[in-house]
mmCIF file of C-alpha atoms in Angstrom:
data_model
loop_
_atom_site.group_PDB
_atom_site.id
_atom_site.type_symbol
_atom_site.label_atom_id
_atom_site.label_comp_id
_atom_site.label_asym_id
_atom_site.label_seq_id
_atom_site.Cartn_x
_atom_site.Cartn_y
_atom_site.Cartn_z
ATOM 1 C CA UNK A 116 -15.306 19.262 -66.903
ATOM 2 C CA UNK A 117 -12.197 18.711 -65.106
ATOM 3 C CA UNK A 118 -13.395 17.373 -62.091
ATOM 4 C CA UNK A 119 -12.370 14.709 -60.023
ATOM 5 C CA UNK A 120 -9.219 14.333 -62.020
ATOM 6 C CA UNK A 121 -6.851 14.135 -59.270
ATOM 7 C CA UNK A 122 -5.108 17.545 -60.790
ATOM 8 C CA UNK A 123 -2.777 19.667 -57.814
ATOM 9 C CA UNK A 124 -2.785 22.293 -60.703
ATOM 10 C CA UNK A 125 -4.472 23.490 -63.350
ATOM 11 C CA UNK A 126 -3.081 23.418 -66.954
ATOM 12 C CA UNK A 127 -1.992 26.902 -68.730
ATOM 13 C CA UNK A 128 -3.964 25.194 -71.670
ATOM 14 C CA UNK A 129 -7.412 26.077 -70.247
ATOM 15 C CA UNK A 130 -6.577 29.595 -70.368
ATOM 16 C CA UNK A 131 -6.641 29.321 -74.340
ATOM 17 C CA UNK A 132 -10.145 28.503 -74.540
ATOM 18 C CA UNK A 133 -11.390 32.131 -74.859
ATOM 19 C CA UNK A 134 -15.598 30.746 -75.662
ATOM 20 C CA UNK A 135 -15.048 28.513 -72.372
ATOM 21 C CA UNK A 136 -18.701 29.085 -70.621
ATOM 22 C CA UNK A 137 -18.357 26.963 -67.496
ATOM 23 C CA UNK A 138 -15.301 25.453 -65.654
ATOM 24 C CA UNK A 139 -15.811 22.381 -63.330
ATOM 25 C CA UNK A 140 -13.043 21.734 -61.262
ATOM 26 C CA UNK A 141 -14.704 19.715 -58.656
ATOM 27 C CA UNK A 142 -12.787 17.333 -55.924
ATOM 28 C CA UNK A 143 -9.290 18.000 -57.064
ATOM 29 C CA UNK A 144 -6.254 19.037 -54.761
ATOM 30 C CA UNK A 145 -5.889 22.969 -56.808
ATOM 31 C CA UNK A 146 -3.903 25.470 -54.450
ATOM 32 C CA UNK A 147 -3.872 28.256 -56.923
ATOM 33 C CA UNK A 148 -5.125 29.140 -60.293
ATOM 34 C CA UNK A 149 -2.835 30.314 -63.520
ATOM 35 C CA UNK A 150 -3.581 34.034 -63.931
ATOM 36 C CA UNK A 151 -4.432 33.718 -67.329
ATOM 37 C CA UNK A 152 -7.527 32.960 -66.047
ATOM 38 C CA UNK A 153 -8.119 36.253 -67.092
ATOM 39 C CA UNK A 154 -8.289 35.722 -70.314
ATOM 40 C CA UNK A 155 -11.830 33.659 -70.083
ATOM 41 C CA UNK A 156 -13.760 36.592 -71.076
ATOM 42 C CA UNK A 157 -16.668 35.154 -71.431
ATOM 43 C CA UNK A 158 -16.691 32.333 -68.200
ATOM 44 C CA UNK A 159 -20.221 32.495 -66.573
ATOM 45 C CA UNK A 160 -19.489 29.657 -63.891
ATOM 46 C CA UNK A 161 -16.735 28.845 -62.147
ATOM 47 C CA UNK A 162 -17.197 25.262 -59.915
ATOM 48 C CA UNK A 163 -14.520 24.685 -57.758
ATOM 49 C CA UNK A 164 -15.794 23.215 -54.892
ATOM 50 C CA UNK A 165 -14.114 20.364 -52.481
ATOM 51 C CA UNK A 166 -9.993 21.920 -53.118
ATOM 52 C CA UNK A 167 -7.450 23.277 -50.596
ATOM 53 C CA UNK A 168 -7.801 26.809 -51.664
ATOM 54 C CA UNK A 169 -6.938 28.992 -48.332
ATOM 55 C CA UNK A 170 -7.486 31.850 -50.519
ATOM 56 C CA UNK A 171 -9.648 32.941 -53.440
ATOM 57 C CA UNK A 172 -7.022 33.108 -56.224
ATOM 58 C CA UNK A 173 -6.930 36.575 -57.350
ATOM 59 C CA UNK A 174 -7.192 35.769 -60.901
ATOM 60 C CA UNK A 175 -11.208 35.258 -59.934
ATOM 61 C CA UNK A 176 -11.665 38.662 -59.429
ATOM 62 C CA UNK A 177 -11.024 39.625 -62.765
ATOM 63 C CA UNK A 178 -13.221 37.178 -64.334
ATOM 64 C CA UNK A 179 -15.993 39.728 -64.435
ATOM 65 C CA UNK A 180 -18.683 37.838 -66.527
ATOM 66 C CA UNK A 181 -18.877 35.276 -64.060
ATOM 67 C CA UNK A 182 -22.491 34.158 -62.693
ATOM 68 C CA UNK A 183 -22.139 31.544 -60.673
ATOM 69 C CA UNK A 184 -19.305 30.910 -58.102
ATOM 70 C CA UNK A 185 -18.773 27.884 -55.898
ATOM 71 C CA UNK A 186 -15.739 27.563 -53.937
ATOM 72 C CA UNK A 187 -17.596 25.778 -51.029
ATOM 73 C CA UNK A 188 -15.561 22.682 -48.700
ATOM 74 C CA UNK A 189 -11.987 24.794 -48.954
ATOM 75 C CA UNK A 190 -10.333 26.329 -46.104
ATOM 76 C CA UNK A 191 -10.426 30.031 -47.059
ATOM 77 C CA UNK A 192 -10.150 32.593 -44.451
ATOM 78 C CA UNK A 193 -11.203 35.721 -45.687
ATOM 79 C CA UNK A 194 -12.206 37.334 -48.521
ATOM 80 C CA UNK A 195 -10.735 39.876 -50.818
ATOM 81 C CA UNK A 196 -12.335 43.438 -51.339
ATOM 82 C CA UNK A 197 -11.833 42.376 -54.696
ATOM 83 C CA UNK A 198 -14.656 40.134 -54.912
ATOM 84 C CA UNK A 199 -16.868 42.992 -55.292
ATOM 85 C CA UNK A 200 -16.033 43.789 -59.043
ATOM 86 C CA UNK A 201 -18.091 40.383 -59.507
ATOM 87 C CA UNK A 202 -20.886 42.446 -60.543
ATOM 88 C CA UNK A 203 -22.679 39.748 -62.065
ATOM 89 C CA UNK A 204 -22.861 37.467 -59.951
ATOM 90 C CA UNK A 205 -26.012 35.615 -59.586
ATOM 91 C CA UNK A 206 -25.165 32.330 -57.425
ATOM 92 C CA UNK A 207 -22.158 32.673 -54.645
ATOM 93 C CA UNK A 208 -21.643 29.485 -52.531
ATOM 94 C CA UNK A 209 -18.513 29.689 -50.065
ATOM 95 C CA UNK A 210 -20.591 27.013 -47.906
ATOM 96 C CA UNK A 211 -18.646 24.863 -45.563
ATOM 97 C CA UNK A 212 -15.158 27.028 -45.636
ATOM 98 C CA UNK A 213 -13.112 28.648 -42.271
ATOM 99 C CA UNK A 214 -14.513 32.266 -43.255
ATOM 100 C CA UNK A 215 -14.152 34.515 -40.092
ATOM 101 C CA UNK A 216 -15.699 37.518 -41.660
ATOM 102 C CA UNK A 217 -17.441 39.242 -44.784
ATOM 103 C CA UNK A 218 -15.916 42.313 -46.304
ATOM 104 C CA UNK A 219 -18.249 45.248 -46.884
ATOM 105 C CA UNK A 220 -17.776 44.833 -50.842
ATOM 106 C CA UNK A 221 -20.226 42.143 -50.858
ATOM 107 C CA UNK A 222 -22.520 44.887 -50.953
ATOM 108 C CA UNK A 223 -21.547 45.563 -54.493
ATOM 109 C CA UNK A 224 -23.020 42.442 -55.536
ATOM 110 C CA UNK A 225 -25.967 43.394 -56.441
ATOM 111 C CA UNK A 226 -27.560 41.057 -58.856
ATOM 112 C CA UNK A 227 -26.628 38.049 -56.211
ATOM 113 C CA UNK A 228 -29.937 35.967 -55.535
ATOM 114 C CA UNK A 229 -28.467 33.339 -53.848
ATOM 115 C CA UNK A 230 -25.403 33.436 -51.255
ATOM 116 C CA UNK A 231 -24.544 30.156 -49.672
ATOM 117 C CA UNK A 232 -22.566 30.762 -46.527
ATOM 118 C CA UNK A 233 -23.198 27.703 -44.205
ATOM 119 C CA UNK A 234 -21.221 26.199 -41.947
ATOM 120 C CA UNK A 235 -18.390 28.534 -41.526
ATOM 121 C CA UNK A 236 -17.322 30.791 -38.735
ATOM 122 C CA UNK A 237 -19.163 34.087 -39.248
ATOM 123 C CA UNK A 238 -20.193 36.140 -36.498
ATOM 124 C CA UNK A 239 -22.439 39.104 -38.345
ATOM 125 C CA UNK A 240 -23.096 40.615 -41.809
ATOM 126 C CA UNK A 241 -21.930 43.792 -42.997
ATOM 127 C CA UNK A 242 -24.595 46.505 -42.978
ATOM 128 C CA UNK A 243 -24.051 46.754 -46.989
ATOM 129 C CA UNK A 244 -26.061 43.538 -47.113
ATOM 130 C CA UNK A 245 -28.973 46.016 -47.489
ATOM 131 C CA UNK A 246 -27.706 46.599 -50.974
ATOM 132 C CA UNK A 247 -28.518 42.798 -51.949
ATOM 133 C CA UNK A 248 -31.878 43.732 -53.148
ATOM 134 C CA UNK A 249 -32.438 40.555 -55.358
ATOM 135 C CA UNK A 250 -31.443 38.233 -52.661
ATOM 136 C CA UNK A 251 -33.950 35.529 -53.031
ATOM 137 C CA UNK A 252 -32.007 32.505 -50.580
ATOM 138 C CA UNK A 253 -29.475 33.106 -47.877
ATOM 139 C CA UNK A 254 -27.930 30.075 -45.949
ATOM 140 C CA UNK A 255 -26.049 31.381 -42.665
ATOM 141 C CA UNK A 256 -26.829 28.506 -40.524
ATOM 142 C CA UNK A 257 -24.268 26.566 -38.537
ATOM 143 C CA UNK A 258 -21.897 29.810 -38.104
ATOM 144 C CA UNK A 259 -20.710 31.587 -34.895
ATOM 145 C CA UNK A 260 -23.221 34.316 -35.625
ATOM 146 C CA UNK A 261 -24.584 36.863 -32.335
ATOM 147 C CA UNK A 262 -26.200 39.415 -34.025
ATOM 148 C CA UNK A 263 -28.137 40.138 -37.498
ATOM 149 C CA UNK A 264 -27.824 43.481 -38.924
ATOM 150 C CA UNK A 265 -30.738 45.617 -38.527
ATOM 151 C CA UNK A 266 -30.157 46.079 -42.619
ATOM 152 C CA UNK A 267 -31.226 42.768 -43.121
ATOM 153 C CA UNK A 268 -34.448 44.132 -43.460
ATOM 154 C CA UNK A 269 -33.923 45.897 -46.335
ATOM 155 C CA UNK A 270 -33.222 42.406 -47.991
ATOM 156 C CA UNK A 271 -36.847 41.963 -49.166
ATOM 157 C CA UNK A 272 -36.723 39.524 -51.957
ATOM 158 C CA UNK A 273 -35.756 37.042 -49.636
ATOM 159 C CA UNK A 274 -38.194 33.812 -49.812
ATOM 160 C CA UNK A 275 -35.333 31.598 -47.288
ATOM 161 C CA UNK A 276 -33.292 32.397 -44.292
ATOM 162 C CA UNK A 277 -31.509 30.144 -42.223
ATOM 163 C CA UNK A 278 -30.095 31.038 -39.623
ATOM 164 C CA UNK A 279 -30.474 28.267 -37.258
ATOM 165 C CA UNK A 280 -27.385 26.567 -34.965
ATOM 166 C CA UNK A 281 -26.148 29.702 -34.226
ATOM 167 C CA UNK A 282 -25.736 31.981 -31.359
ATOM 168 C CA UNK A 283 -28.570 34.430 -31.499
ATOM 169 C CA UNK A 284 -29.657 36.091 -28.253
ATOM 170 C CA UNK A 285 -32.160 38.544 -30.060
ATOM 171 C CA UNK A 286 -34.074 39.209 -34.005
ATOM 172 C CA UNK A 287 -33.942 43.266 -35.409
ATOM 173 C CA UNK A 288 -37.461 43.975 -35.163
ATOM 174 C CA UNK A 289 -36.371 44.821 -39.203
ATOM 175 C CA UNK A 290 -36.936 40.721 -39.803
ATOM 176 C CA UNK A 291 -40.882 42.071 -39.861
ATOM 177 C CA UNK A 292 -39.680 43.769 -43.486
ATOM 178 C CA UNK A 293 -39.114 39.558 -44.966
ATOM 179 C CA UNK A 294 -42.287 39.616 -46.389
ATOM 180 C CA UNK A 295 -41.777 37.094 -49.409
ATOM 181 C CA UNK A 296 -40.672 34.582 -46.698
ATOM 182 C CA UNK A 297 -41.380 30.850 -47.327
ATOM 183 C CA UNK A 298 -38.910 29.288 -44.908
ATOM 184 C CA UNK A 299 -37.638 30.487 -41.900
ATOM 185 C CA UNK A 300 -35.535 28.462 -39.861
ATOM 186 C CA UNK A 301 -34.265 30.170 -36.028
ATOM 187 C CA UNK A 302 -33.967 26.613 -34.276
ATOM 188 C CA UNK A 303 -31.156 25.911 -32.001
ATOM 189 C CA UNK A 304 -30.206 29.041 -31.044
ATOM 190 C CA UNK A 305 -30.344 31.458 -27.712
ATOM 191 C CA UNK A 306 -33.362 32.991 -28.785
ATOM 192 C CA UNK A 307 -34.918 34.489 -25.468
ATOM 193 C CA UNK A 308 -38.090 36.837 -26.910
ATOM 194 C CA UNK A 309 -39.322 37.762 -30.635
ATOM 195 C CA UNK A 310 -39.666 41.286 -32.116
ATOM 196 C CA UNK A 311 -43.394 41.425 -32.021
ATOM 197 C CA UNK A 312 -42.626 42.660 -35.818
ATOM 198 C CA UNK A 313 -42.441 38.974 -36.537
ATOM 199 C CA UNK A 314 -46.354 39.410 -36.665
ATOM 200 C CA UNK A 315 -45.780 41.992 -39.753
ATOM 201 C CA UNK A 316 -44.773 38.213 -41.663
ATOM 202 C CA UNK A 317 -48.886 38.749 -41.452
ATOM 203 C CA UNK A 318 -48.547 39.654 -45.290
ATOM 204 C CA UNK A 319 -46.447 36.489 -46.186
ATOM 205 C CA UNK A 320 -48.922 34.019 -47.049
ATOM 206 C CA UNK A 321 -46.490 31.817 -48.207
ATOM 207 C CA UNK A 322 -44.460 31.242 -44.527
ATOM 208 C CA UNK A 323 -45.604 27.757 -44.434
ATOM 209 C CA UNK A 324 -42.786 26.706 -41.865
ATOM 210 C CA UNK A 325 -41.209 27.811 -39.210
ATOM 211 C CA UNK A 326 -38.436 26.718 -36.320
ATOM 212 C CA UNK A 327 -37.810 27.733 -33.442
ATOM 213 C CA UNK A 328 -36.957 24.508 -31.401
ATOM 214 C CA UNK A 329 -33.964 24.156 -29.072
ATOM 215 C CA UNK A 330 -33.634 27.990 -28.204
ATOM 216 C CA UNK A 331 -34.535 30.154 -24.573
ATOM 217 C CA UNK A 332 -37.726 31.404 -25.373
ATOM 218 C CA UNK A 333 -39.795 31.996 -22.079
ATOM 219 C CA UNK A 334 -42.720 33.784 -24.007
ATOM 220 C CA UNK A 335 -43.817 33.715 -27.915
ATOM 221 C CA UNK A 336 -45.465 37.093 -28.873
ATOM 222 C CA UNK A 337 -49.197 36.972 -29.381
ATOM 223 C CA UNK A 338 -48.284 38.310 -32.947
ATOM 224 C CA UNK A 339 -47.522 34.991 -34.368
ATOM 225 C CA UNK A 340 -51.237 34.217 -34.472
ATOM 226 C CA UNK A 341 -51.633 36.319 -37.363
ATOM 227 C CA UNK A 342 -49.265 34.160 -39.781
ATOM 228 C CA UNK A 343 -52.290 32.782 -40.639
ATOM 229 C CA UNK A 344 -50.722 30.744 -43.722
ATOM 230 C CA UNK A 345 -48.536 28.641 -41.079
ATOM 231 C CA UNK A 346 -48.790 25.204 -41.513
ATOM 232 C CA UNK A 347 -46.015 23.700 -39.032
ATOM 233 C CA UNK A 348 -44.504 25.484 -35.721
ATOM 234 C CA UNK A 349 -41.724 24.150 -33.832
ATOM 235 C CA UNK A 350 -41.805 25.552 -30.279
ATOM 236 C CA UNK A 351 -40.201 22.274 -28.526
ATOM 237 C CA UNK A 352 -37.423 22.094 -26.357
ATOM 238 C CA UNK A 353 -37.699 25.914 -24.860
ATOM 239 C CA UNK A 354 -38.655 27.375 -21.467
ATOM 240 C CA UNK A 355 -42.359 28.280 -22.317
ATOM 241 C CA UNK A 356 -44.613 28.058 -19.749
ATOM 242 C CA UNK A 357 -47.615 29.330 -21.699
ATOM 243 C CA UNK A 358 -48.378 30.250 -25.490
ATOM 244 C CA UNK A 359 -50.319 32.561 -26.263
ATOM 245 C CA UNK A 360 -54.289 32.316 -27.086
ATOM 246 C CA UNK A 361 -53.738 33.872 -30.363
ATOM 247 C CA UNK A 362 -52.172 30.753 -31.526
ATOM 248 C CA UNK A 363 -55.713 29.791 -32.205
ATOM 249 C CA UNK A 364 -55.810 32.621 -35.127
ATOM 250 C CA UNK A 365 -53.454 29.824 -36.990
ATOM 251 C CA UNK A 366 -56.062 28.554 -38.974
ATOM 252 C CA UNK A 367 -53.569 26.959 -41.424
ATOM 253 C CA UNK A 368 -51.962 24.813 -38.545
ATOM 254 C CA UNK A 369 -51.557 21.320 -39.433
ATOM 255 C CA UNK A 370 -48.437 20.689 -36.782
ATOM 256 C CA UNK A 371 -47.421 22.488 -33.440
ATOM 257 C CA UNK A 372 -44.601 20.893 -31.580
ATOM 258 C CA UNK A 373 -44.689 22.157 -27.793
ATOM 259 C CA UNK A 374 -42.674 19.200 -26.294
ATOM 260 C CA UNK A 375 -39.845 19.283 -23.717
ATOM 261 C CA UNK A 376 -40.978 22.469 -22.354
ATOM 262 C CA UNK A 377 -42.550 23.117 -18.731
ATOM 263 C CA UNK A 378 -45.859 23.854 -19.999
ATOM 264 C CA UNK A 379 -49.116 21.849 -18.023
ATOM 265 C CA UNK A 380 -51.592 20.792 -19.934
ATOM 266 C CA UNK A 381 -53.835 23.142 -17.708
ATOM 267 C CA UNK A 382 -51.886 25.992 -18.660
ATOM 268 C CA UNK A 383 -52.230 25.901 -22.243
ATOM 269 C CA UNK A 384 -55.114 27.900 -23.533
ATOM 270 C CA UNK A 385 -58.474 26.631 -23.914
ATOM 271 C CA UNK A 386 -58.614 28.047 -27.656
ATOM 272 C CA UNK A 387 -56.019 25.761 -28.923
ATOM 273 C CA UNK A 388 -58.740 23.191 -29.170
ATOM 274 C CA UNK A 389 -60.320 25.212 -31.842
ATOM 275 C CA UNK A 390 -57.089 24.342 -34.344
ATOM 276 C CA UNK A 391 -57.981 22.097 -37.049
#
């Protein structure tokens, strides 16, 4: 664990430590990494969050046994193509960088089940997402993201997706394919209509949660009433007028947040008293 040890590079010494299963190099002022690197052949997790990396050092893309890789809070830019000989990848976290873009090799990365890509500057996925068949948790909130791929659908391990604090105007009916969903968070957005596919989440038992508060929604489709496993609903601070009576179907409900939009109390439907 070299962590927090104030280092602006890393010692050629490390590279001699050919059994060396996990490298932290947490909080520390690292530009670049020593190519012999390479030489870790048997380095499952590289930790190297909270640098001033602008790039990934190429040396990591030769460190093929890797399993886990955080390089979340630098300033990197772009990824190589490179990054998709990381075949074994299980954990990716580039969280919290200046990424602009993905390159289609993420694709390749096909044992990834999580991908951490928060709070950076992406404006879309590249349809060889579909490939990420184990994908169990994607983070994509607080990007500059307009549209999802309609390949996202093929993505159907996924339990959570946020995409919220974006800049979504529309969902690919495809987000009806998500059935494994647990969390779903769509809040503060431009959100102006849902697929009606969103009702195919009917199979999802586990959705238990889901946002959709600060977006541009003038209707919610009458689908929604059949995620009957829904316990909480955020629909506040939208342009709704009505809701649908199917909303009654939510047997589950425990919470429904309507507030801040121009809905009259003798506009909602009489049903809605039949919720728990």
């Amino acid at each position: 664990n070299l962590g927090e040890a104030g280092m602006l590079e890393l010692p050629e010494a490390v590279a001699q430590l050919p059994s060396l299963r996990k490298l932290w190099l947490t909080h520390n002022a690292l530009r670049a990494l020593p190519d012999g690197l390479a030489r870790l052949g048997r380095l499952q997790a590289l930790l190297a969050p909270d640098n001033v990396f602008k790039e990934l050092p190429p040396v990591v893309t030769r460190l093929e046994s890797l399993e886990q890789l955080f390089f979340n809070l630098n300033p990197i830019r772009e990824l190589p193509p490179g990054i998709g000989a990381l075949t074994n990848l299980e954990w990716l976290d580039l969280s919290e960088c200046q990424l602009a873009s993905l390159p289609p090799e993420i694709g390749a990365l096909t044992r990834l089940q999580r991908l951490d890509l928060h709070s950076n500057k992406i404006p879309t996925l590249p349809p060889t997402i579909s490939a990420l068949a184990r994908l169990d948790r994607l983070s994509l909130h607080s990007n500059d993201m307009t549209l999802v791929p309609p390949e996202i659908g093929a993505c159907t391990a996924l339990t959570w997706l946020s995409l919220n604090a974006n800049k979504l105007r529309v969902l690919p009916p495809s987000i009806g394919a998500l059935t494994r969903m647990i969390r779903l968070s769509l809040h503060i957005n431009h959100l102006e209509h849902l697929p009606p596919e969103i009702g195919n989440l009917v199979h999802l038992e586990a959705l238990r949660c889901l946002w959709l508060y600060s977006n541009q929604l003038t209707s919610v489709p009458p689908e929604l009433g059949r995620l009957t496993g829904l316990k909480r609903l955020w629909l506040d601070r939208n342009r709704l007028e009505t809701v649908p009576a199917e909303l009654a179907q939510l047997s589950s409900l425990q919470e429904i947040y309507l507030d801040q939009n121009p809905i009259r109390h003798d506009q909602l439907p009489p049903q809605l008293a039949l919720l728990p």
